[in-house]
Tab-separated table of C-alpha atoms in Angstrom:
chain	number	residue	atom	x	y	z
W	1	MET	CA	30.975	-7.559	56.399
W	2	ASN	CA	34.735	-7.315	56.207
W	3	THR	CA	36.457	-4.079	57.114
W	4	PRO	CA	38.720	-2.888	54.331
W	5	GLU	CA	42.362	-2.383	55.254
W	6	LYS	CA	43.101	1.298	55.481
W	7	ASN	CA	45.782	3.396	57.125
W	8	TRP	CA	45.094	6.301	59.470
W	9	LEU	CA	45.279	8.852	56.684
W	10	GLU	CA	42.606	7.103	54.677
W	11	TRP	CA	40.375	6.739	57.704
W	12	ALA	CA	40.920	10.423	58.517
W	13	VAL	CA	40.003	11.506	54.982
W	14	PHE	CA	36.996	9.224	55.115
W	15	ALA	CA	35.922	10.681	58.471
W	16	VAL	CA	36.280	14.260	57.253
W	17	GLY	CA	34.458	13.338	54.041
W	18	LEU	CA	31.647	11.714	56.006
W	19	VAL	CA	31.278	14.762	58.251
W	20	LEU	CA	31.279	17.179	55.293
W	21	VAL	CA	28.832	15.146	53.226
W	22	GLY	CA	26.644	14.637	56.296
W	23	ALA	CA	26.699	18.341	57.112
W	24	ALA	CA	25.856	19.321	53.531
W	25	LEU	CA	23.017	16.790	53.361
W	26	GLY	CA	21.757	17.792	56.793
W	27	TYR	CA	21.708	21.440	55.857
W	28	LEU	CA	19.952	20.754	52.547
W	29	VAL	CA	17.302	18.626	54.243
W	30	TYR	CA	16.754	21.320	56.874
W	31	ASP	CA	16.618	23.954	54.145
W	32	ALA	CA	14.184	21.919	52.058
W	33	ALA	CA	11.947	21.335	55.087
W	34	THR	CA	11.810	25.011	56.030
W	35	PHE	CA	11.694	26.285	52.460
W	36	GLY	CA	8.783	28.607	51.841
W	37	ASN	CA	7.439	29.780	48.528
W	38	ALA	CA	7.160	33.467	49.288
W	39	PRO	CA	7.860	35.581	46.193
W	40	PRO	CA	10.884	37.881	46.228
W	41	ASP	CA	10.358	40.532	48.887
W	42	ILE	CA	12.722	43.317	47.988
W	43	GLU	CA	13.769	46.125	50.267
W	44	VAL	CA	15.685	49.181	49.029
W	45	ARG	CA	17.812	51.143	51.486
W	46	LEU	CA	19.607	54.411	50.887
W	47	ASP	CA	22.720	55.541	52.730
W	48	ALA	CA	24.315	58.918	53.275
W	49	PRO	CA	25.139	60.742	49.996
W	50	ALA	CA	28.716	61.618	49.172
W	51	GLN	CA	30.123	64.339	46.965
W	52	GLN	CA	32.477	63.207	44.211
W	53	ARG	CA	34.320	65.066	41.445
W	54	GLN	CA	31.474	65.588	38.992
W	55	HIS	CA	28.433	64.307	40.792
W	56	PHE	CA	26.893	63.194	44.043
W	57	THR	CA	26.496	59.495	44.767
W	58	VAL	CA	23.989	57.796	47.022
W	59	PRO	CA	24.839	54.243	48.162
W	60	VAL	CA	21.966	51.822	47.655
W	61	THR	CA	21.497	48.445	49.368
W	62	VAL	CA	18.963	46.031	47.900
W	63	ILE	CA	17.870	43.074	50.043
W	64	ASN	CA	15.681	40.114	49.089
W	65	HIS	CA	13.723	38.896	52.134
W	66	GLY	CA	11.625	36.431	50.090
W	67	ASP	CA	12.147	32.705	49.529
W	68	LEU	CA	12.616	32.942	45.774
W	69	PRO	CA	15.424	34.624	43.845
W	70	ALA	CA	14.886	37.592	41.543
W	71	GLU	CA	16.733	38.466	38.350
W	72	GLY	CA	17.173	41.827	36.680
W	73	VAL	CA	16.042	43.772	39.742
W	74	ARG	CA	15.591	47.433	38.796
W	75	VAL	CA	15.506	50.172	41.393
W	76	GLU	CA	14.669	53.825	40.842
W	77	VAL	CA	15.754	56.691	43.075
W	78	VAL	CA	14.052	60.080	42.642
W	79	LEU	CA	15.548	63.337	43.846
W	80	GLU	CA	13.113	66.192	44.430
W	81	ALA	CA	14.763	69.519	45.116
W	82	SER	CA	12.900	72.261	46.930
W	83	GLY	CA	12.961	74.445	43.800
W	84	ALA	CA	10.009	73.583	41.557
W	85	GLU	CA	12.101	71.979	38.845
W	86	GLU	CA	11.624	68.535	37.321
W	87	PRO	CA	12.681	65.780	39.716
W	88	GLU	CA	15.957	64.066	38.851
W	89	ARG	CA	15.823	60.293	38.441
W	90	ALA	CA	18.484	57.605	38.640
W	91	GLU	CA	18.254	53.856	38.101
W	92	LEU	CA	20.160	50.845	39.270
W	93	GLU	CA	19.932	47.262	38.038
W	94	ILE	CA	20.994	44.163	39.982
W	95	PRO	CA	21.443	41.168	37.624
W	96	LEU	CA	20.770	38.487	40.249
W	97	LEU	CA	19.419	38.784	43.762
W	98	PRO	CA	19.222	35.338	45.422
W	99	ARG	CA	16.996	34.697	48.397
W	100	GLY	CA	18.317	36.166	51.602
W	101	ALA	CA	21.009	38.071	49.716
W	102	SER	CA	21.853	41.750	49.728
W	103	ARG	CA	23.673	43.677	47.012
W	104	GLU	CA	25.199	47.114	47.225
W	105	GLY	CA	25.531	49.762	44.575
W	106	ALA	CA	25.170	53.476	44.113
W	107	VAL	CA	23.155	55.971	42.058
W	108	ALA	CA	24.514	59.317	40.922
W	109	PHE	CA	22.874	62.773	40.750
W	110	ARG	CA	23.939	66.137	39.419
W	111	ARG	CA	22.216	68.063	42.203
W	112	ASP	CA	23.112	67.746	45.843
W	113	PRO	CA	20.935	65.060	47.461
W	114	ARG	CA	21.819	66.356	50.920
W	115	THR	CA	19.532	69.343	50.482
W	116	ALA	CA	16.793	67.479	48.629
W	117	GLN	CA	14.314	64.726	49.249
W	118	LEU	CA	15.202	61.200	48.068
W	119	THR	CA	12.703	58.420	47.471
W	120	ALA	CA	13.686	54.926	46.373
W	121	ARG	CA	11.422	52.290	44.937
W	122	LEU	CA	11.532	48.951	43.195
W	123	LEU	CA	10.634	49.110	39.497
W	124	GLY	CA	10.466	45.400	38.751
W	125	TYR	CA	12.248	42.077	38.453
W	126	GLU	CA	12.147	38.823	36.561
W	127	LYS	CA	11.711	35.322	37.956
W	128	PRO	CA	14.672	33.172	36.962
S	1	MET	CA	59.228	4.810	45.311
S	2	ASN	CA	56.851	2.731	47.378
S	3	ILE	CA	57.831	-0.551	45.865
S	4	GLN	CA	59.023	-1.878	49.181
S	5	ALA	CA	55.838	-1.039	50.950
S	6	SER	CA	53.611	-2.665	48.413
S	7	HIS	CA	55.905	-5.608	47.926
S	8	SER	CA	56.309	-6.779	51.481
S	9	PRO	CA	54.036	-9.756	51.890
S	10	ASN	CA	52.306	-8.937	55.160
S	11	VAL	CA	51.423	-5.304	54.635
S	12	ALA	CA	47.697	-5.048	55.116
S	13	ALA	CA	47.038	-1.345	54.731
S	14	PRO	CA	48.863	0.742	52.131
S	15	ALA	CA	51.626	3.060	53.272
S	16	VAL	CA	50.633	6.611	54.100
S	17	ALA	CA	52.865	7.916	51.310
S	18	GLU	CA	50.978	5.761	48.835
S	19	SER	CA	47.664	7.091	50.024
S	20	LEU	CA	48.990	10.614	49.715
S	21	GLN	CA	49.976	9.938	46.137
S	22	GLU	CA	46.525	8.591	45.453
S	23	TYR	CA	44.845	11.643	46.991
S	24	GLY	CA	47.201	13.857	45.028
S	25	ARG	CA	46.067	12.214	41.830
S	26	GLY	CA	42.471	12.569	42.952
S	27	VAL	CA	42.880	16.284	43.622
S	28	ALA	CA	44.627	16.802	40.286
S	29	GLY	CA	41.935	14.851	38.470
S	30	GLY	CA	39.163	16.665	40.282
S	31	LEU	CA	40.546	20.037	39.246
S	32	LEU	CA	41.410	18.890	35.737
S	33	PHE	CA	37.841	17.859	35.006
S	34	SER	CA	36.001	20.521	36.936
S	35	LEU	CA	37.990	23.750	36.775
S	36	PRO	CA	36.125	24.903	33.649
S	37	LEU	CA	32.905	24.647	35.646
S	38	LEU	CA	34.371	26.182	38.793
S	39	TYR	CA	35.037	29.170	36.549
S	40	THR	CA	31.563	29.213	34.998
S	41	MET	CA	29.081	31.847	36.141
S	42	GLU	CA	25.974	29.864	35.242
S	43	VAL	CA	26.997	27.102	37.624
S	44	TRP	CA	27.284	29.436	40.611
S	45	GLN	CA	23.950	31.000	39.696
S	46	THR	CA	22.285	27.616	39.491
S	47	GLY	CA	23.667	26.950	42.945
S	48	LEU	CA	22.186	30.184	44.246
S	49	ASN	CA	18.797	29.680	42.624
S	50	ALA	CA	18.273	25.939	42.909
S	51	HIS	CA	15.634	24.603	45.269
S	52	PRO	CA	17.249	22.551	48.073
S	53	VAL	CA	15.360	19.439	46.956
S	54	ARG	CA	16.975	19.743	43.543
S	55	LEU	CA	20.390	19.973	45.200
S	56	LEU	CA	19.585	16.871	47.255
S	57	VAL	CA	18.637	15.003	44.081
S	58	ALA	CA	21.953	16.089	42.572
S	59	VAL	CA	23.889	14.798	45.567
S	60	ALA	CA	22.033	11.491	45.494
S	61	GLY	CA	22.512	11.121	41.745
S	62	THR	CA	26.206	11.913	41.951
S	63	PHE	CA	26.661	9.455	44.779
S	64	LEU	CA	25.033	6.676	42.730
S	65	LEU	CA	27.266	7.581	39.803
S	66	LEU	CA	30.359	7.451	42.033
S	67	LEU	CA	29.279	4.074	43.425
S	68	GLY	CA	28.794	2.767	39.908
S	69	TYR	CA	32.053	4.165	38.656
S	70	ASN	CA	34.086	2.933	41.618
S	71	ARG	CA	32.438	-0.436	41.346
S	72	TYR	CA	32.881	-1.040	37.632
S	73	ALA	CA	35.643	1.153	36.314
S	74	GLY	CA	39.344	0.568	36.087
S	75	LEU	CA	41.458	-0.539	38.963
S	76	ARG	CA	38.809	-1.144	41.596
S	77	ARG	CA	36.710	-3.537	39.682
S	78	ASP	CA	37.313	-6.208	42.297
S	79	ALA	CA	36.812	-4.044	45.396
S	80	GLY	CA	34.163	-5.010	47.925
S	81	MET	CA	30.999	-2.988	48.326
S	82	THR	CA	32.054	-1.515	51.706
S	83	GLU	CA	35.216	-0.184	50.154
S	84	VAL	CA	33.313	1.214	47.185
S	85	VAL	CA	30.988	3.111	49.540
S	86	ILE	CA	33.892	4.407	51.627
S	87	ASP	CA	35.750	5.557	48.520
S	88	SER	CA	32.664	7.330	47.213
S	89	VAL	CA	32.163	9.202	50.499
S	90	GLU	CA	35.845	10.167	50.492
S	91	GLU	CA	35.586	11.486	46.937
S	92	MET	CA	32.531	13.552	47.806
S	93	GLY	CA	34.328	14.936	50.850
S	94	ILE	CA	37.355	15.884	48.769
S	95	GLY	CA	34.989	17.421	46.233
S	96	LEU	CA	33.353	19.569	48.924
S	97	MET	CA	36.738	20.664	50.276
S	98	LEU	CA	38.139	21.530	46.846
S	99	SER	CA	35.076	23.405	45.651
S	100	THR	CA	34.917	25.412	48.898
S	101	LEU	CA	38.596	26.251	48.558
S	102	ILE	CA	38.442	27.328	44.907
S	103	LEU	CA	35.208	29.282	45.277
S	104	TRP	CA	36.641	31.033	48.311
S	105	MET	CA	39.967	31.770	46.626
S	106	THR	CA	38.185	33.241	43.608
S	107	GLY	CA	36.002	35.333	45.895
S	108	ARG	CA	32.755	33.647	44.881
S	109	ILE	CA	31.926	32.846	48.483
S	110	THR	CA	32.848	34.730	51.604
S	111	PHE	CA	32.079	33.575	55.073
S	112	ASP	CA	29.886	36.543	55.932
S	113	MET	CA	27.354	35.435	53.315
S	114	PRO	CA	24.107	33.788	54.391
S	115	ALA	CA	24.424	29.988	54.491
S	116	THR	CA	22.164	29.462	51.467
S	117	ALA	CA	24.468	31.553	49.302
S	118	ILE	CA	27.446	29.411	50.303
S	119	VAL	CA	25.956	25.928	50.371
S	120	GLY	CA	24.281	26.039	46.952
S	121	PRO	CA	27.293	26.859	44.772
S	122	VAL	CA	29.666	24.770	46.907
S	123	VAL	CA	27.445	21.667	46.683
S	124	ILE	CA	26.888	21.924	42.927
S	125	GLU	CA	30.549	22.454	42.145
S	126	ALA	CA	31.527	19.738	44.604
S	127	MET	CA	29.497	17.137	42.729
S	128	ILE	CA	31.390	17.873	39.543
S	129	VAL	CA	34.725	17.912	41.371
S	130	ALA	CA	33.886	14.597	43.090
S	131	ILE	CA	33.369	12.842	39.762
S	132	GLY	CA	36.644	14.314	38.577
S	133	VAL	CA	38.381	13.093	41.741
S	134	SER	CA	37.053	9.604	41.170
S	135	VAL	CA	38.101	9.518	37.533
S	136	GLY	CA	41.446	11.140	38.308
S	137	THR	CA	42.307	8.651	41.041
S	138	GLU	CA	41.692	5.801	38.630
S	139	GLN	CA	42.924	7.204	35.364
S	140	LEU	CA	45.908	9.371	36.231
S	141	GLY	CA	47.652	6.521	38.007
S	142	GLY	CA	48.683	3.069	36.964
S	143	GLY	CA	46.791	2.094	33.826
S	144	SER	CA	48.697	3.532	30.912
S	145	ALA	CA	52.010	3.647	32.742
S	146	ALA	CA	51.654	-0.039	33.480
S	147	ALA	CA	50.989	-0.760	29.851
S	148	ALA	CA	54.183	1.086	29.045
S	149	GLY	CA	56.092	-1.264	31.277
S	150	MET	CA	56.495	1.024	34.276
S	151	ALA	CA	54.233	-0.982	36.487
S	152	SER	CA	56.591	-1.020	39.424
S	153	ASP	CA	55.909	2.398	40.924
S	154	ALA	CA	52.632	3.155	39.288
S	155	GLN	CA	50.289	0.930	41.219
S	156	PRO	CA	49.420	2.570	44.501
S	157	GLY	CA	45.736	2.096	43.743
S	158	LYS	CA	46.111	-1.638	43.721
S	159	LYS	CA	46.463	-2.008	47.431
S	160	GLU	CA	44.944	-5.369	48.054
S	161	GLU	CA	46.631	-7.406	45.404
S	162	ALA	CA	49.911	-5.664	45.934
S	163	GLY	CA	49.805	-6.600	49.569
S	164	ARG	CA	48.596	-10.085	48.993
S	165	GLN	CA	51.330	-11.458	46.845
S	166	GLY	CA	54.920	-10.793	45.965
S	167	THR	CA	54.468	-11.262	42.266
S	168	ALA	CA	51.751	-8.673	42.258
S	169	HIS	CA	53.664	-6.348	40.032
S	170	GLU	CA	54.168	-8.607	37.128
S	171	ARG	CA	50.630	-9.839	37.372
S	172	LEU	CA	49.188	-6.373	37.599
S	173	GLY	CA	51.258	-5.131	34.734
S	174	GLY	CA	49.946	-7.997	32.695
S	175	ALA	CA	46.387	-7.489	33.803
S	176	ASN	CA	46.407	-3.818	33.004
S	177	HIS	CA	47.968	-4.355	29.671
S	178	GLY	CA	45.355	-6.922	28.980
S	179	ARG	CA	42.690	-4.492	30.066
S	180	ALA	CA	43.850	-1.969	27.535
S	181	GLU	CA	44.115	-4.520	24.782
S	182	GLY	CA	41.024	-6.483	25.631
S	183	GLU	CA	42.634	-9.858	25.825
S	184	SER	CA	42.817	-11.308	29.290
S	185	SER	CA	40.612	-8.968	31.301
S	186	PRO	CA	37.467	-10.267	32.920
S	187	GLU	CA	34.301	-9.540	31.003
S	188	VAL	CA	32.541	-6.394	32.197
S	189	THR	CA	28.872	-7.071	32.663
S	190	PHE	CA	26.257	-5.307	30.583
S	191	GLY	CA	25.162	-3.336	33.644
S	192	GLY	CA	28.738	-2.278	34.281
S	193	GLN	CA	29.080	-1.125	30.690
S	194	LEU	CA	25.912	0.926	31.053
S	195	VAL	CA	27.210	2.560	34.247
S	196	ILE	CA	30.530	3.490	32.655
S	197	THR	CA	28.754	4.764	29.545
S	198	LEU	CA	26.572	6.925	31.775
S	199	CYS	CA	29.629	8.232	33.644
S	200	GLY	CA	31.332	9.184	30.396
S	201	ALA	CA	28.210	10.889	29.087
S	202	VAL	CA	27.645	12.832	32.321
S	203	LEU	CA	31.278	13.872	32.594
S	204	PHE	CA	31.311	15.380	29.098
S	205	ALA	CA	27.765	16.722	28.955
S	206	ALA	CA	28.055	18.393	32.366
S	207	ASN	CA	30.869	20.553	31.045
S	208	VAL	CA	28.670	21.947	28.289
S	209	ALA	CA	25.195	21.929	29.847
S	210	PRO	CA	25.236	24.856	32.296
S	211	THR	CA	26.156	27.573	29.800
S	212	ASP	CA	23.532	29.593	27.953
S	213	GLU	CA	24.827	28.472	24.587
S	214	VAL	CA	22.893	25.193	24.646
S	215	SER	CA	19.544	26.912	25.004
S	216	ILE	CA	20.502	29.608	22.487
S	217	ILE	CA	21.371	26.968	19.889
S	218	ALA	CA	18.275	24.952	20.748
S	219	THR	CA	15.864	27.857	20.412
S	220	GLN	CA	17.319	29.120	17.136
S	221	ILE	CA	18.014	25.874	15.326
S	222	SER	CA	15.854	24.534	12.495
S	223	SER	CA	14.342	21.067	12.673
S	224	TRP	CA	16.506	19.838	9.811
S	225	ARG	CA	19.695	20.899	11.520
S	226	LEU	CA	18.470	19.290	14.719
S	227	LEU	CA	17.944	16.043	12.838
S	228	GLY	CA	21.416	16.530	11.393
S	229	LEU	CA	22.877	16.857	14.898
S	230	ALA	CA	21.186	13.638	15.983
S	231	PHE	CA	22.540	11.871	12.905
S	232	PHE	CA	25.978	13.351	13.552
S	233	SER	CA	25.921	12.044	17.143
S	234	LEU	CA	24.982	8.562	15.965
S	235	SER	CA	27.702	8.535	13.287
S	236	LEU	CA	30.293	9.789	15.730
S	237	THR	CA	29.343	7.084	18.227
S	238	THR	CA	29.498	4.396	15.552
S	239	VAL	CA	32.880	5.466	14.287
S	240	ILE	CA	34.423	5.839	17.738
S	241	LEU	CA	33.065	2.618	19.166
S	242	PHE	CA	33.537	0.345	16.194
S	243	TYR	CA	35.834	1.657	13.502
S	244	THR	CA	38.683	3.727	14.880
S	245	ASP	CA	40.441	1.169	17.035
S	246	PHE	CA	40.065	3.574	19.912
S	247	THR	CA	41.953	2.732	23.107
S	248	GLY	CA	39.941	0.134	24.962
S	249	ALA	CA	37.345	-0.296	22.254
S	250	ARG	CA	38.267	-3.897	21.550
S	251	GLN	CA	37.440	-4.912	25.073
S	252	PHE	CA	33.750	-4.574	24.601
S	253	VAL	CA	33.480	-4.714	20.854
S	254	ARG	CA	33.706	-8.364	19.969
S	255	THR	CA	32.107	-8.212	16.591
S	256	ARG	CA	31.442	-5.814	13.781
S	257	ALA	CA	28.302	-7.597	12.698
S	258	LEU	CA	25.706	-5.027	11.733
S	259	PRO	CA	22.997	-5.888	14.296
S	260	ALA	CA	25.501	-5.771	17.164
S	261	VAL	CA	26.850	-2.435	15.925
S	262	ALA	CA	23.349	-0.989	15.637
S	263	VAL	CA	22.357	-2.145	19.122
S	264	GLY	CA	25.581	-0.823	20.667
S	265	VAL	CA	25.259	2.571	19.016
S	266	VAL	CA	21.597	2.993	19.879
S	267	ILE	CA	22.182	2.049	23.517
S	268	ALA	CA	25.078	4.505	23.779
S	269	TYR	CA	23.007	7.285	22.195
S	270	VAL	CA	20.000	6.614	24.418
S	271	VAL	CA	22.222	6.739	27.498
S	272	ALA	CA	23.736	9.992	26.197
S	273	LEU	CA	20.287	11.536	25.701
S	274	ILE	CA	19.102	10.442	29.154
S	275	ALA	CA	22.244	11.882	30.753
S	276	SER	CA	21.807	15.120	28.784
S	277	ALA	CA	18.154	15.474	29.778
S	278	LEU	CA	18.910	14.841	33.463
S	279	ILE	CA	21.694	17.407	33.517
S	280	LEU	CA	19.605	19.996	31.676
S	281	TRP	CA	16.757	19.460	34.121
S	282	PHE	CA	19.164	19.832	36.967
S	283	PHE	CA	20.522	23.126	35.674
S	284	GLY	CA	16.945	24.394	35.379
S	285	ARG	CA	17.010	24.491	31.587
S	286	PHE	CA	13.613	22.790	31.323
S	287	ASP	CA	11.837	25.140	33.727
S	288	GLY	CA	8.975	26.839	31.959
S	289	GLU	CA	10.097	25.761	28.488
S	290	ALA	CA	7.925	24.228	25.772
S	291	LEU	CA	8.358	20.491	25.219
S	292	MET	CA	9.917	21.090	21.801
S	293	THR	CA	12.579	23.375	23.287
S	294	CYS	CA	13.401	20.720	25.901
S	295	VAL	CA	13.769	18.073	23.197
S	296	ALA	CA	15.887	20.391	21.072
S	297	GLN	CA	18.160	21.210	24.013
S	298	THR	CA	18.541	17.516	24.797
S	299	ILE	CA	19.587	16.729	21.215
S	300	VAL	CA	21.967	19.699	21.100
S	301	LEU	CA	23.605	18.608	24.332
S	302	GLY	CA	23.377	14.992	23.135
S	303	VAL	CA	26.336	15.640	20.838
S	304	ALA	CA	28.537	16.195	23.890
S	305	GLY	CA	26.779	13.350	25.690
S	306	SER	CA	27.369	10.852	22.918
S	307	LEU	CA	30.996	11.891	22.617
S	308	GLY	CA	31.330	11.102	26.333
S	309	ALA	CA	29.314	7.911	26.019
S	310	SER	CA	31.640	6.620	23.306
S	311	ALA	CA	35.129	8.121	23.467
S	312	GLY	CA	34.850	9.185	27.106
S	313	ARG	CA	33.616	5.790	28.169
S	314	LEU	CA	36.438	3.996	26.405
S	315	LEU	CA	38.958	6.216	28.166
S	316	LEU	CA	37.306	5.717	31.548
S	317	GLN	CA	37.077	1.977	31.681
């Protein structure tokens, strides 16, 4: 086998290319070997509410702990005030939630969530 | 520019400046062919959703395509296998670098993301960029400039010959001109033709495949229109390959006898359909679809594929 004539720059680019391609392949092989088939496992977290001009917002973080991605993830947050009124509901949709990913958003309420009880739950999602 | 370097008889390796020029062309070509897809949402999403095995298949497939293209297309037709492999690895590396850079600059990836969210999109985009780099390195350099009589400073890709002999320039100019006109160039084997046809088809079809439009057209189209699209693809291929005197067409079209025309067109269309189906499968367009929808999508994308397999191929070789 004859070694092609190359200058240092070409060898350097080749070396970097080899390392990058090797790293990408290595990671993909590792990923494929450890890849599970667990369905999307979606966690909804609520953060401290904040008062804005016309409403109150509650930051929402949605995390997918599963091995498969989810599309059109819908989350509902219900606010139940101590008065015996109807609970106030708010919804949030995340278009795409890949595996291991987290997305942040917020839901808005007219009543003050700081003096009420908040519950968050997943409504549903679609498999891509 | 680098005439001296490439002219001097005992230069073994090309000058660094020449290599830089070549990489510059590669980068330009890579971006030219792949920027539309670097800016396409469906491609990032495929990268996020794709199973790692599918990504591995994509890398392997792209590497084979690069090997084939570097082996058979344009200026490197006479390069040894070691060099072809080295070039292909380089092109993939440049592809990975460019796609990481662009995706990072456009905010599609950030380095606090989990590794899966970075690797998927970067790898997919890099495959497309790598093909562009390969084509750009070959096509944006010498070829047409040489034919226009500017061979002197337009041949950095032709390292070996240029180093080997002083008269390299005249000879190369002649050879390239011949290549374009189909007179004195060496015959490309049937296998080589197939590889270049496949490259052309993939290059064009890959630009159309990832968007939702293909599946929207395919699910709403009537069977008659679908048949019409297939007929349109075949006619387009026939006209481009045999009747328009397209650049480079004469090199492989020796005759306009009907059987030869029919065989050539059918082969090009079959290659286009295979390329289209592979790309659609890769972008997950066949997942959970009925067979008829898969066929329809393949034929819809086959229009782009056959355009690449005919016009694209003639431009690439």
